[in-house]
Amino acid sequence: MSACLDDDEILDFVAGTASPTLRKRVTEHVADCAPCRVLVAQMAPSRSDFVPSAERATSITKKNGEERVGETVGRYELKRLLGAGGAGLVFEAFDPHLNRRVALKLVRPQHGHVGEAASARLLREAQAMAALWHPSVVAVFDAGLHEDGVFIAMELVEGKTLASWLRDEQPDWRTIVRQFVAAGQGLVAAHAARLVHRDFKAENVLIGADGRPRVTDFGLARPTEVGEDDGGPQDAGSESIEALRSQLHTLTQSGLLAGTPAYMAPEQFKGAHADETTDQFNFSASLYAALYNAPPFAPVGGTGDTVM
C-alpha cells in the first residue's frame, strides 16, 4: 500500500484542484486505507462517487474499533468499544495489575503525520494530563506509546454527558449554572497545570452516578506555552469571523482545525494561539446554549460536532 495521504493532497482533492495523477492516487489509496478513507470522507461527504459518506466513514471507524475488542494494549485488555472518532477510539478496558475497569483512549497523530515526533508530542500531552487531578476532571491514570500513536488510560465514569443530562432532566437555570460552575472549576485546575482544553462543551463533560460533573476529552488540549502549533491556518487575513466560520467548518470536521464551530473563539477560527481565555469563550458559549436551548451563533454546515 502507498504512503498515507498528506494534508495538501487531501485539501487539493476536496477542492477539486487535484491533478489527474493525484486524483488517481487518492482514489486508489482510499480503497485500501481505512484511516485515509475516513479523513477524506469527513472533509468531502458529498464526494460519494469516490469515498463513502461521512456517516459511512464513521461506521467504518466504529467497525474497525469493534474488531479490536479482545486485544491487549500495554497491560490493558479491551472489553467494549465506547466511542469512535476521526482521531481516536475509546474502549472500556480492564487493568489486571490493579484489578479495575478503565476507559482506554487510543489516539493517533492527525492526518498521516505518523512518526516518532508526533507520537512523542501526544505522549507528552497525555503525561501532562495525568499529572492533573481535580474532582471535576476525569482522572488520567496512565499513558504510553502504542503502534503509531498513544494510549491514555482514564477513569471510567458510569453516567451520561452533560448534554444528555440537560435533555433528559430539563433542569432549572440555577441547577444548570451550578453544574457548569463545578465543571468550570475543572477548567481552572487545568489552566493552573498550564493546559488548555480548546473544545469545552456539554458533550465533553460527564455526569457520574454521584451527580458530579467531570470535564473529559482533553484530546485537543495543548500546553499553554506560546509557540506551540495549534494546528490551523496561521494567517487569516482581515476576513470576518462569520466568513471564517463558514470556510473553516470543513476543516474542523476533519480535525485540521481544532474545536467545535458553534462554540469556538475568534482566535480558533483564525488558527491563532489558544490560551485560557479560549476556554473561557468556549465555556460561556456552551453555558449560553444550555440556558437558552439554542446556540449562541448561527450554525454553519452542521450540528456543531467535532472530531475526537
CSV table of C-alpha atoms in Angstrom, one decimal:
chain,number,residue,atom,x,y,z
A,1,MET,CA,0.0,0.0,0.0
A,2,SER,CA,1.3,3.5,-0.8
A,3,ALA,CA,2.2,6.1,1.8
A,4,CYS,CA,-0.7,7.8,3.5
A,5,LEU,CA,-2.2,11.0,2.1
A,6,ASP,CA,-0.9,14.3,3.4
A,7,ASP,CA,-2.9,17.4,4.2
A,8,ASP,CA,-2.2,19.2,0.9
A,9,GLU,CA,-3.2,16.1,-1.1
A,10,ILE,CA,-6.5,15.8,0.7
A,11,LEU,CA,-7.2,19.5,0.5
A,12,ASP,CA,-6.5,19.6,-3.2
A,13,PHE,CA,-8.7,16.6,-3.8
A,14,VAL,CA,-11.6,18.0,-1.8
A,15,ALA,CA,-11.2,21.4,-3.5
A,16,GLY,CA,-11.3,19.8,-7.0
A,17,THR,CA,-7.9,21.2,-7.8
A,18,ALA,CA,-6.0,17.9,-7.8
A,19,SER,CA,-4.1,16.8,-10.9
A,20,PRO,CA,-5.3,13.7,-12.8
A,21,THR,CA,-2.3,11.9,-11.2
A,22,LEU,CA,-3.2,13.0,-7.7
A,23,ARG,CA,-6.9,12.1,-8.2
A,24,LYS,CA,-5.9,8.6,-9.3
A,25,ARG,CA,-3.6,8.3,-6.3
A,26,VAL,CA,-6.3,9.3,-3.9
A,27,THR,CA,-9.0,7.1,-5.3
A,28,GLU,CA,-6.6,4.1,-5.4
A,29,HIS,CA,-5.2,4.7,-1.9
A,30,VAL,CA,-8.6,5.2,-0.1
A,31,ALA,CA,-9.7,1.9,-1.5
A,32,ASP,CA,-7.2,0.1,0.7
A,33,CYS,CA,-6.6,2.5,3.6
A,34,ALA,CA,-9.5,2.9,6.1
A,35,PRO,CA,-7.9,5.8,8.1
A,36,CYS,CA,-7.4,8.0,4.9
A,37,ARG,CA,-10.8,7.0,3.6
A,38,VAL,CA,-12.4,8.3,6.8
A,39,LEU,CA,-10.4,11.6,6.7
A,40,VAL,CA,-11.3,12.3,3.0
A,41,ALA,CA,-15.0,11.3,3.7
A,42,GLN,CA,-15.2,13.7,6.6
A,43,MET,CA,-13.8,16.5,4.6
A,44,ALA,CA,-15.9,15.8,1.4
A,45,PRO,CA,-19.1,14.0,2.4
A,46,SER,CA,-20.6,14.9,-1.0
A,47,ARG,CA,-17.9,13.0,-2.9
A,48,SER,CA,-19.9,9.8,-2.7
A,49,ASP,CA,-18.5,8.7,-6.2
A,50,PHE,CA,-15.1,8.5,-4.7
A,51,VAL,CA,-15.5,7.8,-1.0
A,52,PRO,CA,-18.2,6.8,1.5
A,53,SER,CA,-20.3,9.4,3.1
A,54,ALA,CA,-19.2,10.9,6.4
A,55,GLU,CA,-21.8,8.7,8.2
A,56,ARG,CA,-20.5,5.7,6.4
A,57,ALA,CA,-16.9,6.7,7.3
A,58,THR,CA,-17.9,6.9,11.0
A,59,SER,CA,-19.4,3.5,10.6
A,60,ILE,CA,-16.1,2.1,9.2
A,61,THR,CA,-14.2,3.6,12.1
A,62,LYS,CA,-16.6,2.1,14.6
A,63,LYS,CA,-16.4,-1.3,12.9
A,64,ASN,CA,-12.6,-1.2,13.0
A,65,GLY,CA,-12.8,-0.4,16.7
A,66,GLU,CA,-15.2,-3.3,17.4
A,67,GLU,CA,-12.8,-5.7,15.7
A,68,ARG,CA,-10.2,-4.7,18.2
A,69,VAL,CA,-12.2,-5.8,21.2
A,70,GLY,CA,-10.2,-8.6,22.9
A,71,GLU,CA,-6.8,-7.2,22.1
A,72,THR,CA,-4.3,-6.1,24.7
A,73,VAL,CA,-2.9,-2.6,24.7
A,74,GLY,CA,0.0,-2.3,27.1
A,75,ARG,CA,-1.3,-4.2,30.1
A,76,TYR,CA,-5.0,-3.3,29.3
A,77,GLU,CA,-7.5,-5.7,27.9
A,78,LEU,CA,-10.0,-4.1,25.5
A,79,LYS,CA,-13.5,-5.2,26.6
A,80,ARG,CA,-16.0,-3.0,24.8
A,81,LEU,CA,-16.0,-0.1,22.3
A,82,LEU,CA,-17.4,3.1,23.9
A,83,GLY,CA,-16.9,5.6,21.1
A,84,ALA,CA,-15.1,6.3,17.8
A,85,GLY,CA,-13.9,9.4,16.0
A,86,GLY,CA,-11.6,10.6,13.3
A,87,ALA,CA,-8.6,10.7,15.6
A,88,GLY,CA,-9.2,8.0,18.2
A,89,LEU,CA,-11.2,5.2,19.7
A,90,VAL,CA,-12.4,4.8,23.3
A,91,PHE,CA,-12.8,1.4,24.9
A,92,GLU,CA,-13.9,0.0,28.2
A,93,ALA,CA,-10.8,-1.9,29.3
A,94,PHE,CA,-9.6,-4.0,32.2
A,95,ASP,CA,-6.4,-3.4,34.1
A,96,PRO,CA,-5.3,-6.8,35.5
A,97,HIS,CA,-2.5,-5.2,37.6
A,98,LEU,CA,-4.9,-3.1,39.7
A,99,ASN,CA,-8.0,-5.2,39.1
A,100,ARG,CA,-10.1,-2.3,37.8
A,101,ARG,CA,-12.0,-1.1,34.8
A,102,VAL,CA,-10.8,1.9,32.9
A,103,ALA,CA,-11.7,3.9,29.8
A,104,LEU,CA,-8.8,3.5,27.4
A,105,LYS,CA,-8.4,6.0,24.5
A,106,LEU,CA,-6.3,5.2,21.5
A,107,VAL,CA,-5.1,8.5,19.8
A,108,ARG,CA,-3.2,8.7,16.5
A,109,PRO,CA,-1.3,11.6,15.1
A,110,GLN,CA,-3.5,13.6,12.8
A,111,HIS,CA,-3.7,13.2,9.0
A,112,GLY,CA,-0.8,10.9,8.2
A,113,HIS,CA,1.8,12.7,10.3
A,114,VAL,CA,2.8,9.4,11.9
A,115,GLY,CA,6.3,9.3,13.3
A,116,GLU,CA,8.4,9.5,16.4
A,117,ALA,CA,8.0,13.3,16.8
A,118,ALA,CA,4.2,13.3,16.5
A,119,SER,CA,3.8,10.3,18.9
A,120,ALA,CA,6.2,11.8,21.4
A,121,ARG,CA,4.2,15.1,21.4
A,122,LEU,CA,1.0,13.2,22.0
A,123,LEU,CA,2.6,11.2,24.8
A,124,ARG,CA,3.9,14.4,26.5
A,125,GLU,CA,0.4,15.9,26.4
A,126,ALA,CA,-1.1,12.7,27.9
A,127,GLN,CA,1.5,12.7,30.6
A,128,ALA,CA,0.7,16.3,31.4
A,129,MET,CA,-3.0,15.4,31.8
A,130,ALA,CA,-2.0,12.5,34.0
A,131,ALA,CA,-0.3,15.0,36.4
A,132,LEU,CA,-3.6,16.9,36.8
A,133,TRP,CA,-6.0,15.7,39.5
A,134,HIS,CA,-9.3,17.5,40.3
A,135,PRO,CA,-12.7,16.2,41.3
A,136,SER,CA,-14.2,18.0,38.3
A,137,VAL,CA,-11.8,16.5,35.8
A,138,VAL,CA,-11.8,12.9,34.6
A,139,ALA,CA,-8.7,11.3,36.1
A,140,VAL,CA,-5.9,10.1,33.8
A,141,PHE,CA,-4.1,7.1,35.2
A,142,ASP,CA,-1.6,6.1,32.6
A,143,ALA,CA,-0.3,6.8,29.1
A,144,GLY,CA,2.1,5.2,26.7
A,145,LEU,CA,3.1,4.6,23.1
A,146,HIS,CA,1.1,2.1,21.0
A,147,GLU,CA,1.6,1.3,17.3
A,148,ASP,CA,1.5,4.8,15.5
A,149,GLY,CA,0.0,6.7,18.4
A,150,VAL,CA,-0.5,6.7,22.1
A,151,PHE,CA,-2.9,5.1,24.6
A,152,ILE,CA,-4.5,7.0,27.6
A,153,ALA,CA,-6.0,5.1,30.5
A,154,MET,CA,-8.6,7.1,32.3
A,155,GLU,CA,-11.3,6.9,34.9
A,156,LEU,CA,-14.3,5.1,33.7
A,157,VAL,CA,-17.3,7.2,34.6
A,158,GLU,CA,-20.7,5.5,34.8
A,159,GLY,CA,-23.2,8.1,33.8
A,160,LYS,CA,-24.1,10.4,30.9
A,161,THR,CA,-22.8,13.6,29.3
A,162,LEU,CA,-23.9,17.0,30.5
A,163,ALA,CA,-25.6,17.4,27.1
A,164,SER,CA,-27.7,14.3,27.7
A,165,TRP,CA,-28.4,15.3,31.3
A,166,LEU,CA,-29.7,18.7,30.1
A,167,ARG,CA,-32.0,17.0,27.6
A,168,ASP,CA,-33.3,14.3,30.0
A,169,GLU,CA,-33.6,16.3,33.2
A,170,GLN,CA,-34.6,19.7,31.8
A,171,PRO,CA,-33.3,21.4,35.0
A,172,ASP,CA,-34.0,24.9,36.0
A,173,TRP,CA,-31.4,27.6,35.3
A,174,ARG,CA,-30.0,27.6,38.8
A,175,THR,CA,-29.2,23.9,38.6
A,176,ILE,CA,-27.7,24.4,35.1
A,177,VAL,CA,-25.4,27.2,36.4
A,178,ARG,CA,-24.4,25.1,39.4
A,179,GLN,CA,-23.3,22.2,37.2
A,180,PHE,CA,-21.4,24.5,34.8
A,181,VAL,CA,-19.7,26.3,37.7
A,182,ALA,CA,-18.5,22.9,39.0
A,183,ALA,CA,-17.2,21.9,35.6
A,184,GLY,CA,-15.6,25.3,35.2
A,185,GLN,CA,-13.6,24.6,38.4
A,186,GLY,CA,-12.1,21.7,36.5
A,187,LEU,CA,-11.0,24.0,33.7
A,188,VAL,CA,-9.4,26.4,36.3
A,189,ALA,CA,-7.4,23.4,37.6
A,190,ALA,CA,-6.3,22.5,34.1
A,191,HIS,CA,-5.2,26.1,33.5
A,192,ALA,CA,-3.2,26.0,36.7
A,193,ALA,CA,-1.4,23.0,35.3
A,194,ARG,CA,-0.7,25.0,32.1
A,195,LEU,CA,-3.2,23.0,30.0
A,196,VAL,CA,-5.8,24.5,27.6
A,197,HIS,CA,-8.8,22.2,26.7
A,198,ARG,CA,-9.8,24.1,23.4
A,199,ASP,CA,-13.1,22.2,23.0
A,200,PHE,CA,-15.1,22.7,26.2
A,201,LYS,CA,-18.8,21.9,25.6
A,202,ALA,CA,-21.6,20.0,27.3
A,203,GLU,CA,-20.8,16.9,25.3
A,204,ASN,CA,-17.3,16.9,26.8
A,205,VAL,CA,-18.5,16.9,30.4
A,206,LEU,CA,-19.6,13.6,32.1
A,207,ILE,CA,-22.1,13.5,34.9
A,208,GLY,CA,-21.4,10.5,37.1
A,209,ALA,CA,-23.8,8.5,39.2
A,210,ASP,CA,-23.0,10.8,42.1
A,211,GLY,CA,-24.2,13.8,40.1
A,212,ARG,CA,-20.7,15.3,39.9
A,213,PRO,CA,-19.6,16.8,36.6
A,214,ARG,CA,-16.2,15.8,35.2
A,215,VAL,CA,-14.5,17.5,32.2
A,216,THR,CA,-13.2,15.0,29.8
A,217,ASP,CA,-11.9,14.5,26.2
A,218,PHE,CA,-8.8,16.6,26.6
A,219,GLY,CA,-7.8,15.2,23.2
A,220,LEU,CA,-7.5,18.7,21.8
A,221,ALA,CA,-5.6,20.0,24.9
A,222,ARG,CA,-2.3,21.7,24.3
A,223,PRO,CA,0.4,23.2,26.7
A,224,THR,CA,-0.2,27.0,27.0
A,225,GLU,CA,3.4,28.0,26.1
A,226,VAL,CA,3.4,30.3,23.1
A,227,GLY,CA,4.9,28.8,20.0
A,228,GLU,CA,3.0,25.5,20.1
A,229,ASP,CA,1.4,24.7,16.8
A,230,ASP,CA,-2.3,25.0,17.2
A,231,GLY,CA,-2.9,23.0,14.0
A,232,GLY,CA,-4.8,25.6,12.0
A,233,PRO,CA,-4.0,28.2,9.3
A,234,GLN,CA,-1.7,30.8,10.8
A,235,ASP,CA,-2.7,33.8,8.7
A,236,ALA,CA,-6.4,34.5,8.3
A,237,GLY,CA,-6.0,38.0,6.9
A,238,SER,CA,-8.8,40.5,7.5
A,239,GLU,CA,-11.7,38.3,6.8
A,240,SER,CA,-14.7,38.4,9.2
A,241,ILE,CA,-15.2,35.7,11.8
A,242,GLU,CA,-18.5,34.9,10.0
A,243,ALA,CA,-16.7,34.3,6.8
A,244,LEU,CA,-14.0,32.2,8.5
A,245,ARG,CA,-16.7,30.2,10.4
A,246,SER,CA,-18.2,29.2,7.1
A,247,GLN,CA,-14.9,28.5,5.3
A,248,LEU,CA,-13.3,26.6,8.1
A,249,HIS,CA,-16.2,24.4,9.2
A,250,THR,CA,-15.0,21.6,6.9
A,251,LEU,CA,-11.5,21.8,8.5
A,252,THR,CA,-13.0,21.3,12.0
A,253,GLN,CA,-14.9,18.3,10.8
A,254,SER,CA,-11.6,16.7,9.5
A,255,GLY,CA,-9.5,17.7,12.6
A,256,LEU,CA,-7.3,20.2,10.6
A,257,LEU,CA,-8.7,22.9,12.9
A,258,ALA,CA,-9.4,22.0,16.5
A,259,GLY,CA,-12.7,22.9,18.1
A,260,THR,CA,-16.4,23.0,17.6
A,261,PRO,CA,-17.7,25.8,15.3
A,262,ALA,CA,-20.8,26.6,17.4
A,263,TYR,CA,-18.6,27.5,20.4
A,264,MET,CA,-15.2,28.4,19.0
A,265,ALA,CA,-13.4,31.6,20.0
A,266,PRO,CA,-12.3,34.0,17.2
A,267,GLU,CA,-8.7,33.1,17.6
A,268,GLN,CA,-9.6,29.4,16.9
A,269,PHE,CA,-11.2,30.3,13.6
A,270,LYS,CA,-8.1,32.2,12.7
A,271,GLY,CA,-5.8,29.4,13.7
A,272,ALA,CA,-4.0,31.7,16.2
A,273,HIS,CA,-2.6,30.7,19.6
A,274,ALA,CA,-5.2,29.4,22.1
A,275,ASP,CA,-4.9,30.2,25.8
A,276,GLU,CA,-7.1,30.2,28.9
A,277,THR,CA,-9.3,32.9,27.5
A,278,THR,CA,-10.2,30.5,24.6
A,279,ASP,CA,-11.6,28.0,27.2
A,280,GLN,CA,-13.5,30.9,28.8
A,281,PHE,CA,-15.1,31.7,25.5
A,282,ASN,CA,-16.0,28.1,24.8
A,283,PHE,CA,-17.4,27.8,28.4
A,284,SER,CA,-19.5,30.9,28.1
A,285,ALA,CA,-20.9,29.9,24.7
A,286,SER,CA,-21.7,26.4,26.0
A,287,LEU,CA,-23.5,27.9,29.1
A,288,TYR,CA,-25.5,30.2,26.8
A,289,ALA,CA,-26.6,27.2,24.7
A,290,ALA,CA,-27.6,25.3,27.9
A,291,LEU,CA,-29.6,28.2,29.4
A,292,TYR,CA,-31.4,29.3,26.2
A,293,ASN,CA,-31.6,25.9,24.4
A,294,ALA,CA,-30.1,27.5,21.3
A,295,PRO,CA,-26.5,28.0,20.1
A,296,PRO,CA,-25.0,31.5,20.6
A,297,PHE,CA,-24.2,31.8,16.9
A,298,ALA,CA,-25.9,30.6,13.8
A,299,PRO,CA,-24.7,27.1,12.9
A,300,VAL,CA,-22.8,26.7,9.7
A,301,GLY,CA,-22.8,23.5,7.8
A,302,GLY,CA,-23.7,21.1,10.6
A,303,THR,CA,-24.8,20.4,14.1
A,304,GLY,CA,-21.6,21.6,15.8
A,305,ASP,CA,-19.9,18.2,16.1
A,306,THR,CA,-16.2,17.9,16.3
A,307,VAL,CA,-13.7,15.1,15.7
A,308,MET,CA,-12.0,13.3,18.7
